[in-house]
JSON list of C-alpha atoms in Angstrom, two decimals:
[
{"chain": "A", "resi": 1, "resn": "MET", "atom": "CA", "xyz": [-32.91, 19.90, 23.45]},
{"chain": "A", "resi": 2, "resn": "ALA", "atom": "CA", "xyz": [-33.85, 18.86, 20.20]},
{"chain": "A", "resi": 3, "resn": "PHE", "atom": "CA", "xyz": [-33.27, 15.23, 18.73]},
{"chain": "A", "resi": 4, "resn": "VAL", "atom": "CA", "xyz": [-33.11, 14.55, 15.22]},
{"chain": "A", "resi": 5, "resn": "SER", "atom": "CA", "xyz": [-34.98, 11.36, 14.27]},
{"chain": "A", "resi": 6, "resn": "SER", "atom": "CA", "xyz": [-34.09, 11.33, 10.42]},
{"chain": "A", "resi": 7, "resn": "GLY", "atom": "CA", "xyz": [-31.98, 8.67, 9.44]},
{"chain": "A", "resi": 8, "resn": "ALA", "atom": "CA", "xyz": [-30.45, 10.94, 7.06]},
{"chain": "A", "resi": 9, "resn": "MET", "atom": "CA", "xyz": [-27.78, 12.49, 9.68]},
{"chain": "A", "resi": 10, "resn": "LEU", "atom": "CA", "xyz": [-27.04, 9.09, 10.74]},
{"chain": "A", "resi": 11, "resn": "HIS", "atom": "CA", "xyz": [-26.36, 7.63, 7.24]},
{"chain": "A", "resi": 12, "resn": "SER", "atom": "CA", "xyz": [-23.89, 10.82, 6.50]},
{"chain": "A", "resi": 13, "resn": "ALA", "atom": "CA", "xyz": [-22.46, 10.78, 9.29]},
{"chain": "A", "resi": 14, "resn": "VAL", "atom": "CA", "xyz": [-21.43, 6.80, 9.14]},
{"chain": "A", "resi": 15, "resn": "GLN", "atom": "CA", "xyz": [-20.35, 7.21, 5.16]},
{"chain": "A", "resi": 16, "resn": "PRO", "atom": "CA", "xyz": [-17.00, 8.54, 4.52]},
{"chain": "A", "resi": 17, "resn": "SER", "atom": "CA", "xyz": [-16.79, 10.97, 1.67]},
{"chain": "A", "resi": 18, "resn": "ILE", "atom": "CA", "xyz": [-14.03, 10.11, -0.67]},
{"chain": "A", "resi": 19, "resn": "SER", "atom": "CA", "xyz": [-13.19, 12.77, -3.36]},
{"chain": "A", "resi": 20, "resn": "MET", "atom": "CA", "xyz": [-10.51, 10.47, -5.39]},
{"chain": "A", "resi": 21, "resn": "LYS", "atom": "CA", "xyz": [-11.42, 7.78, -7.77]},
{"chain": "A", "resi": 22, "resn": "VAL", "atom": "CA", "xyz": [-9.32, 5.13, -6.35]},
{"chain": "A", "resi": 23, "resn": "ASP", "atom": "CA", "xyz": [-8.16, 2.72, -9.26]},
{"chain": "A", "resi": 24, "resn": "MET", "atom": "CA", "xyz": [-6.13, 0.21, -7.14]},
{"chain": "A", "resi": 25, "resn": "PRO", "atom": "CA", "xyz": [-6.19, -3.57, -6.67]},
{"chain": "A", "resi": 26, "resn": "GLY", "atom": "CA", "xyz": [-7.01, -4.07, -2.91]},
{"chain": "A", "resi": 27, "resn": "SER", "atom": "CA", "xyz": [-10.58, -2.96, -2.51]},
{"chain": "A", "resi": 28, "resn": "THR", "atom": "CA", "xyz": [-12.44, -5.86, -0.73]},
{"chain": "A", "resi": 29, "resn": "ALA", "atom": "CA", "xyz": [-16.14, -6.30, 0.42]},
{"chain": "A", "resi": 30, "resn": "PRO", "atom": "CA", "xyz": [-17.28, -5.78, 2.74]},
{"chain": "A", "resi": 31, "resn": "LEU", "atom": "CA", "xyz": [-15.19, -2.61, 3.34]},
{"chain": "A", "resi": 32, "resn": "GLY", "atom": "CA", "xyz": [-14.36, -1.41, -0.53]},
{"chain": "A", "resi": 33, "resn": "PHE", "atom": "CA", "xyz": [-11.55, 1.44, -0.21]},
{"chain": "A", "resi": 34, "resn": "PHE", "atom": "CA", "xyz": [-10.87, 1.48, 3.48]},
{"chain": "A", "resi": 35, "resn": "ASP", "atom": "CA", "xyz": [-9.28, 4.75, 4.36]},
{"chain": "A", "resi": 36, "resn": "PRO", "atom": "CA", "xyz": [-10.83, 5.76, 7.78]},
{"chain": "A", "resi": 37, "resn": "LEU", "atom": "CA", "xyz": [-8.62, 8.53, 8.17]},
{"chain": "A", "resi": 38, "resn": "GLY", "atom": "CA", "xyz": [-8.73, 10.11, 5.14]},
{"chain": "A", "resi": 39, "resn": "PHE", "atom": "CA", "xyz": [-4.97, 10.11, 3.53]},
{"chain": "A", "resi": 40, "resn": "SER", "atom": "CA", "xyz": [-6.50, 9.45, -0.03]},
{"chain": "A", "resi": 41, "resn": "LYS", "atom": "CA", "xyz": [-8.72, 12.17, 0.32]},
{"chain": "A", "resi": 42, "resn": "ASP", "atom": "CA", "xyz": [-6.18, 15.12, -1.31]},
{"chain": "A", "resi": 43, "resn": "ALA", "atom": "CA", "xyz": [-3.54, 12.76, -2.72]},
{"chain": "A", "resi": 44, "resn": "SER", "atom": "CA", "xyz": [-2.20, 12.81, -6.08]},
{"chain": "A", "resi": 45, "resn": "PRO", "atom": "CA", "xyz": [-1.94, 9.87, -7.83]},
{"chain": "A", "resi": 46, "resn": "GLU", "atom": "CA", "xyz": [2.16, 9.56, -7.30]},
{"chain": "A", "resi": 47, "resn": "THR", "atom": "CA", "xyz": [1.17, 9.74, -3.32]},
{"chain": "A", "resi": 48, "resn": "MET", "atom": "CA", "xyz": [-1.09, 6.95, -3.57]},
{"chain": "A", "resi": 49, "resn": "LYS", "atom": "CA", "xyz": [1.67, 4.71, -5.46]},
{"chain": "A", "resi": 50, "resn": "LYS", "atom": "CA", "xyz": [4.05, 5.90, -2.30]},
{"chain": "A", "resi": 51, "resn": "TYR", "atom": "CA", "xyz": [0.84, 4.66, 0.22]},
{"chain": "A", "resi": 52, "resn": "ARG", "atom": "CA", "xyz": [0.36, 1.35, -1.89]},
{"chain": "A", "resi": 53, "resn": "GLU", "atom": "CA", "xyz": [4.34, 0.98, -1.67]},
{"chain": "A", "resi": 54, "resn": "ALA", "atom": "CA", "xyz": [4.84, 1.35, 2.15]},
{"chain": "A", "resi": 55, "resn": "GLU", "atom": "CA", "xyz": [1.89, -0.75, 2.49]},
{"chain": "A", "resi": 56, "resn": "LEU", "atom": "CA", "xyz": [2.81, -3.61, 0.12]},
{"chain": "A", "resi": 57, "resn": "LYS", "atom": "CA", "xyz": [6.40, -3.58, 1.89]},
{"chain": "A", "resi": 58, "resn": "HIS", "atom": "CA", "xyz": [4.66, -3.57, 5.55]},
{"chain": "A", "resi": 59, "resn": "GLY", "atom": "CA", "xyz": [2.30, -6.54, 4.36]},
{"chain": "A", "resi": 60, "resn": "ARG", "atom": "CA", "xyz": [5.84, -8.56, 2.96]},
{"chain": "A", "resi": 61, "resn": "VAL", "atom": "CA", "xyz": [7.69, -7.78, 5.99]},
{"chain": "A", "resi": 62, "resn": "ALA", "atom": "CA", "xyz": [4.60, -8.94, 8.46]},
{"chain": "A", "resi": 63, "resn": "MET", "atom": "CA", "xyz": [4.40, -11.86, 6.29]},
{"chain": "A", "resi": 64, "resn": "LEU", "atom": "CA", "xyz": [8.33, -12.78, 7.01]},
{"chain": "A", "resi": 65, "resn": "ALA", "atom": "CA", "xyz": [7.77, -11.77, 10.50]},
{"chain": "A", "resi": 66, "resn": "CYS", "atom": "CA", "xyz": [4.92, -14.34, 11.09]},
{"chain": "A", "resi": 67, "resn": "PHE", "atom": "CA", "xyz": [6.32, -16.98, 9.69]},
{"chain": "A", "resi": 68, "resn": "GLY", "atom": "CA", "xyz": [9.70, -16.32, 11.74]},
{"chain": "A", "resi": 69, "resn": "MET", "atom": "CA", "xyz": [7.91, -15.79, 14.68]},
{"chain": "A", "resi": 70, "resn": "ILE", "atom": "CA", "xyz": [6.24, -19.58, 14.48]},
{"chain": "A", "resi": 71, "resn": "THR", "atom": "CA", "xyz": [9.04, -20.89, 12.94]},
{"chain": "A", "resi": 72, "resn": "ALA", "atom": "CA", "xyz": [11.50, -20.05, 15.57]},
{"chain": "A", "resi": 73, "resn": "ASP", "atom": "CA", "xyz": [8.65, -20.83, 17.96]},
{"chain": "A", "resi": 74, "resn": "LYS", "atom": "CA", "xyz": [8.23, -24.43, 16.71]},
{"chain": "A", "resi": 75, "resn": "PHE", "atom": "CA", "xyz": [11.97, -25.16, 15.65]},
{"chain": "A", "resi": 76, "resn": "HIS", "atom": "CA", "xyz": [14.05, -23.29, 17.96]},
{"chain": "A", "resi": 77, "resn": "PRO", "atom": "CA", "xyz": [16.23, -26.01, 18.74]},
{"chain": "A", "resi": 78, "resn": "LEU", "atom": "CA", "xyz": [16.93, -26.59, 15.12]},
{"chain": "A", "resi": 79, "resn": "PHE", "atom": "CA", "xyz": [18.63, -23.19, 15.60]},
{"chain": "A", "resi": 80, "resn": "GLY", "atom": "CA", "xyz": [21.01, -24.13, 18.28]},
{"chain": "A", "resi": 81, "resn": "GLY", "atom": "CA", "xyz": [18.40, -24.10, 21.09]},
{"chain": "A", "resi": 82, "resn": "GLN", "atom": "CA", "xyz": [19.99, -21.50, 22.67]},
{"chain": "A", "resi": 83, "resn": "ASN", "atom": "CA", "xyz": [17.16, -18.36, 21.90]},
{"chain": "A", "resi": 84, "resn": "SER", "atom": "CA", "xyz": [14.00, -17.97, 23.31]},
{"chain": "A", "resi": 85, "resn": "ALA", "atom": "CA", "xyz": [10.78, -19.06, 21.80]},
{"chain": "A", "resi": 86, "resn": "ASN", "atom": "CA", "xyz": [9.27, -15.03, 23.33]},
{"chain": "A", "resi": 87, "resn": "PRO", "atom": "CA", "xyz": [10.41, -13.27, 20.08]},
{"chain": "A", "resi": 88, "resn": "LEU", "atom": "CA", "xyz": [10.79, -10.34, 22.52]},
{"chain": "A", "resi": 89, "resn": "LEU", "atom": "CA", "xyz": [13.14, -11.80, 24.45]},
{"chain": "A", "resi": 90, "resn": "ALA", "atom": "CA", "xyz": [15.05, -13.36, 21.50]},
{"chain": "A", "resi": 91, "resn": "LEU", "atom": "CA", "xyz": [15.42, -9.60, 19.98]},
{"chain": "A", "resi": 92, "resn": "THR", "atom": "CA", "xyz": [17.83, -9.19, 22.66]},
{"chain": "A", "resi": 93, "resn": "GLN", "atom": "CA", "xyz": [19.88, -12.64, 22.35]},
{"chain": "A", "resi": 94, "resn": "VAL", "atom": "CA", "xyz": [20.82, -11.62, 18.97]},
{"chain": "A", "resi": 95, "resn": "PRO", "atom": "CA", "xyz": [24.86, -10.87, 18.85]},
{"chain": "A", "resi": 96, "resn": "LYS", "atom": "CA", "xyz": [25.83, -7.32, 17.62]},
{"chain": "A", "resi": 97, "resn": "LEU", "atom": "CA", "xyz": [27.41, -9.35, 14.47]},
{"chain": "A", "resi": 98, "resn": "GLY", "atom": "CA", "xyz": [23.73, -10.55, 13.63]},
{"chain": "A", "resi": 99, "resn": "TRP", "atom": "CA", "xyz": [22.10, -6.98, 13.88]},
{"chain": "A", "resi": 100, "resn": "LEU", "atom": "CA", "xyz": [24.93, -5.51, 11.70]},
{"chain": "A", "resi": 101, "resn": "GLN", "atom": "CA", "xyz": [24.06, -8.34, 9.08]},
{"chain": "A", "resi": 102, "resn": "ILE", "atom": "CA", "xyz": [20.27, -7.48, 9.52]},
{"chain": "A", "resi": 103, "resn": "LEU", "atom": "CA", "xyz": [20.47, -4.02, 9.25]},
{"chain": "A", "resi": 104, "resn": "THR", "atom": "CA", "xyz": [23.28, -4.13, 6.63]},
{"chain": "A", "resi": 105, "resn": "PHE", "atom": "CA", "xyz": [20.36, -6.70, 4.59]},
{"chain": "A", "resi": 106, "resn": "ILE", "atom": "CA", "xyz": [17.77, -3.96, 5.04]},
{"chain": "A", "resi": 107, "resn": "MET", "atom": "CA", "xyz": [19.64, -1.14, 3.74]},
{"chain": "A", "resi": 108, "resn": "PHE", "atom": "CA", "xyz": [20.68, -3.41, 0.75]},
{"chain": "A", "resi": 109, "resn": "MET", "atom": "CA", "xyz": [17.02, -3.98, 0.07]},
{"chain": "A", "resi": 110, "resn": "GLU", "atom": "CA", "xyz": [15.71, -0.49, 0.65]},
{"chain": "A", "resi": 111, "resn": "VAL", "atom": "CA", "xyz": [18.68, 0.95, -1.63]},
{"chain": "A", "resi": 112, "resn": "ILE", "atom": "CA", "xyz": [17.55, -2.10, -4.64]},
{"chain": "A", "resi": 113, "resn": "GLY", "atom": "CA", "xyz": [14.16, -0.58, -4.07]},
{"chain": "A", "resi": 114, "resn": "ILE", "atom": "CA", "xyz": [14.68, 3.13, -4.68]},
{"chain": "A", "resi": 115, "resn": "LEU", "atom": "CA", "xyz": [16.56, 2.10, -7.75]},
{"chain": "A", "resi": 116, "resn": "ASN", "atom": "CA", "xyz": [13.86, 0.03, -9.20]},
{"chain": "A", "resi": 117, "resn": "SER", "atom": "CA", "xyz": [10.97, 2.60, -8.24]},
{"chain": "A", "resi": 118, "resn": "ARG", "atom": "CA", "xyz": [12.94, 5.04, -10.55]},
{"chain": "A", "resi": 119, "resn": "ARG", "atom": "CA", "xyz": [12.24, 3.07, -13.69]},
{"chain": "A", "resi": 120, "resn": "PRO", "atom": "CA", "xyz": [9.73, 4.71, -15.66]},
{"chain": "A", "resi": 121, "resn": "ASP", "atom": "CA", "xyz": [7.36, 1.48, -16.05]},
{"chain": "A", "resi": 122, "resn": "TYR", "atom": "CA", "xyz": [7.54, 0.90, -12.15]},
{"chain": "A", "resi": 123, "resn": "GLU", "atom": "CA", "xyz": [4.44, -0.12, -10.55]},
{"chain": "A", "resi": 124, "resn": "PRO", "atom": "CA", "xyz": [3.99, -0.24, -6.84]},
{"chain": "A", "resi": 125, "resn": "GLY", "atom": "CA", "xyz": [5.51, -3.36, -5.32]},
{"chain": "A", "resi": 126, "resn": "ASN", "atom": "CA", "xyz": [6.84, -4.50, -8.69]},
{"chain": "A", "resi": 127, "resn": "PHE", "atom": "CA", "xyz": [10.15, -5.11, -6.83]},
{"chain": "A", "resi": 128, "resn": "LEU", "atom": "CA", "xyz": [11.51, -8.08, -9.20]},
{"chain": "A", "resi": 129, "resn": "GLY", "atom": "CA", "xyz": [10.33, -6.91, -12.29]},
{"chain": "A", "resi": 130, "resn": "THR", "atom": "CA", "xyz": [6.96, -8.66, -12.44]},
{"chain": "A", "resi": 131, "resn": "SER", "atom": "CA", "xyz": [5.90, -6.59, -15.50]},
{"chain": "A", "resi": 132, "resn": "GLN", "atom": "CA", "xyz": [7.96, -9.00, -17.60]},
{"chain": "A", "resi": 133, "resn": "TRP", "atom": "CA", "xyz": [5.94, -11.60, -16.70]},
{"chain": "A", "resi": 134, "resn": "GLU", "atom": "CA", "xyz": [2.88, -12.62, -18.35]},
{"chain": "A", "resi": 135, "resn": "MET", "atom": "CA", "xyz": [0.07, -10.48, -16.39]},
{"chain": "A", "resi": 136, "resn": "ASP", "atom": "CA", "xyz": [-3.86, -11.81, -17.94]},
{"chain": "A", "resi": 137, "resn": "GLU", "atom": "CA", "xyz": [-6.77, -11.15, -15.88]},
{"chain": "A", "resi": 138, "resn": "THR", "atom": "CA", "xyz": [-6.03, -12.73, -12.81]},
{"chain": "A", "resi": 139, "resn": "TRP", "atom": "CA", "xyz": [-3.08, -10.39, -11.92]},
{"chain": "A", "resi": 140, "resn": "ASP", "atom": "CA", "xyz": [-5.42, -7.97, -9.98]},
{"chain": "A", "resi": 141, "resn": "SER", "atom": "CA", "xyz": [-6.89, -10.91, -7.76]},
{"chain": "A", "resi": 142, "resn": "TYR", "atom": "CA", "xyz": [-3.14, -11.94, -7.25]},
{"chain": "A", "resi": 143, "resn": "GLN", "atom": "CA", "xyz": [-2.38, -8.38, -6.00]},
{"chain": "A", "resi": 144, "resn": "THR", "atom": "CA", "xyz": [-5.63, -8.55, -3.80]},
{"chain": "A", "resi": 145, "resn": "LYS", "atom": "CA", "xyz": [-4.92, -11.66, -2.15]},
{"chain": "A", "resi": 146, "resn": "GLU", "atom": "CA", "xyz": [-0.96, -10.40, -1.55]},
{"chain": "A", "resi": 147, "resn": "LEU", "atom": "CA", "xyz": [-2.57, -7.09, 0.05]},
{"chain": "A", "resi": 148, "resn": "ASN", "atom": "CA", "xyz": [-4.89, -8.99, 1.66]},
{"chain": "A", "resi": 149, "resn": "ASN", "atom": "CA", "xyz": [-2.77, -11.38, 3.25]},
{"chain": "A", "resi": 150, "resn": "GLY", "atom": "CA", "xyz": [-0.05, -8.64, 4.26]},
{"chain": "A", "resi": 151, "resn": "ARG", "atom": "CA", "xyz": [-2.66, -6.76, 5.81]},
{"chain": "A", "resi": 152, "resn": "LEU", "atom": "CA", "xyz": [-3.64, -9.84, 7.88]},
{"chain": "A", "resi": 153, "resn": "ALA", "atom": "CA", "xyz": [-0.07, -10.51, 8.35]},
{"chain": "A", "resi": 154, "resn": "MET", "atom": "CA", "xyz": [0.12, -6.94, 10.13]},
{"chain": "A", "resi": 155, "resn": "PHE", "atom": "CA", "xyz": [-2.51, -8.10, 12.60]},
{"chain": "A", "resi": 156, "resn": "GLY", "atom": "CA", "xyz": [-1.10, -11.51, 13.25]},
{"chain": "A", "resi": 157, "resn": "SER", "atom": "CA", "xyz": [2.11, -9.98, 13.76]},
{"chain": "A", "resi": 158, "resn": "ILE", "atom": "CA", "xyz": [1.23, -7.68, 16.01]},
{"chain": "A", "resi": 159, "resn": "GLY", "atom": "CA", "xyz": [-0.97, -10.15, 18.08]},
{"chain": "A", "resi": 160, "resn": "MET", "atom": "CA", "xyz": [1.72, -12.25, 18.62]},
{"chain": "A", "resi": 161, "resn": "LEU", "atom": "CA", "xyz": [4.26, -9.64, 19.79]},
{"chain": "A", "resi": 162, "resn": "THR", "atom": "CA", "xyz": [1.26, -8.09, 22.14]},
{"chain": "A", "resi": 163, "resn": "GLY", "atom": "CA", "xyz": [0.98, -11.99, 23.48]},
{"chain": "A", "resi": 164, "resn": "SER", "atom": "CA", "xyz": [4.40, -12.93, 23.53]},
{"chain": "A", "resi": 165, "resn": "TYR", "atom": "CA", "xyz": [4.75, -9.89, 26.13]},
{"chain": "A", "resi": 166, "resn": "ILE", "atom": "CA", "xyz": [1.63, -10.59, 28.18]},
{"chain": "A", "resi": 167, "resn": "THR", "atom": "CA", "xyz": [2.55, -13.76, 28.82]},
{"chain": "A", "resi": 168, "resn": "GLY", "atom": "CA", "xyz": [6.44, -14.29, 28.35]},
{"chain": "A", "resi": 169, "resn": "LYS", "atom": "CA", "xyz": [6.13, -17.44, 26.08]},
{"chain": "A", "resi": 170, "resn": "GLY", "atom": "CA", "xyz": [6.02, -17.80, 22.14]},
{"chain": "A", "resi": 171, "resn": "PRO", "atom": "CA", "xyz": [3.11, -17.48, 20.01]},
{"chain": "A", "resi": 172, "resn": "LEU", "atom": "CA", "xyz": [2.78, -21.30, 19.59]},
{"chain": "A", "resi": 173, "resn": "GLU", "atom": "CA", "xyz": [3.55, -21.47, 23.57]},
{"chain": "A", "resi": 174, "resn": "VAL", "atom": "CA", "xyz": [0.39, -19.60, 24.69]},
{"chain": "A", "resi": 175, "resn": "MET", "atom": "CA", "xyz": [-1.53, -21.74, 21.94]},
{"chain": "A", "resi": 176, "resn": "ASP", "atom": "CA", "xyz": [-0.42, -24.78, 23.33]},
{"chain": "A", "resi": 177, "resn": "SER", "atom": "CA", "xyz": [-0.52, -24.06, 27.41]},
{"chain": "A", "resi": 178, "resn": "ALA", "atom": "CA", "xyz": [-2.97, -26.20, 29.43]},
{"chain": "A", "resi": 179, "resn": "GLY", "atom": "CA", "xyz": [-5.80, -23.23, 29.53]},
{"chain": "A", "resi": 180, "resn": "GLY", "atom": "CA", "xyz": [-5.60, -22.01, 26.01]},
{"chain": "A", "resi": 181, "resn": "ILE", "atom": "CA", "xyz": [-6.74, -18.72, 26.96]},
{"chain": "A", "resi": 182, "resn": "VAL", "atom": "CA", "xyz": [-4.30, -15.87, 27.05]},
{"chain": "A", "resi": 183, "resn": "PHE", "atom": "CA", "xyz": [-6.42, -13.17, 28.64]}
]
């Protein structure tokens, strides 16, 4: 067996090659443009806009999910006190009419989003027509902050759901428990 002691082999294995110049907000230190699975390698600009739209939608939903899980855990007596603070158990406690309302609202928002995205001046995530607002040099900074908060919320919501699955408690109940250690 021959071993290569050169650092060039290691360097080329660690650094992913990106063949496309990505000119979108959201690249932040220390990772820069992060695409470990190479989805953007051969993607057209239209496809990249679809990917960004999906990332923004998932991030916004995850931010609402985190807010909802924490609010329902801490203030669930305000909502009748009958539902569990555990978000997984609370899913089973929603009445059928409630699920119908939730799904109808989601479908309505998706249809509005599809119609909105057909505008010629549409940019990913521009759901409420923010192109009509004053957008100065801080607009890219705002978009990067929203993306990073959404990315963090995606991990946070998965973490809260996993903790609730393991312990059977709500996210704040886990933190308030005597030991404070989940695992």
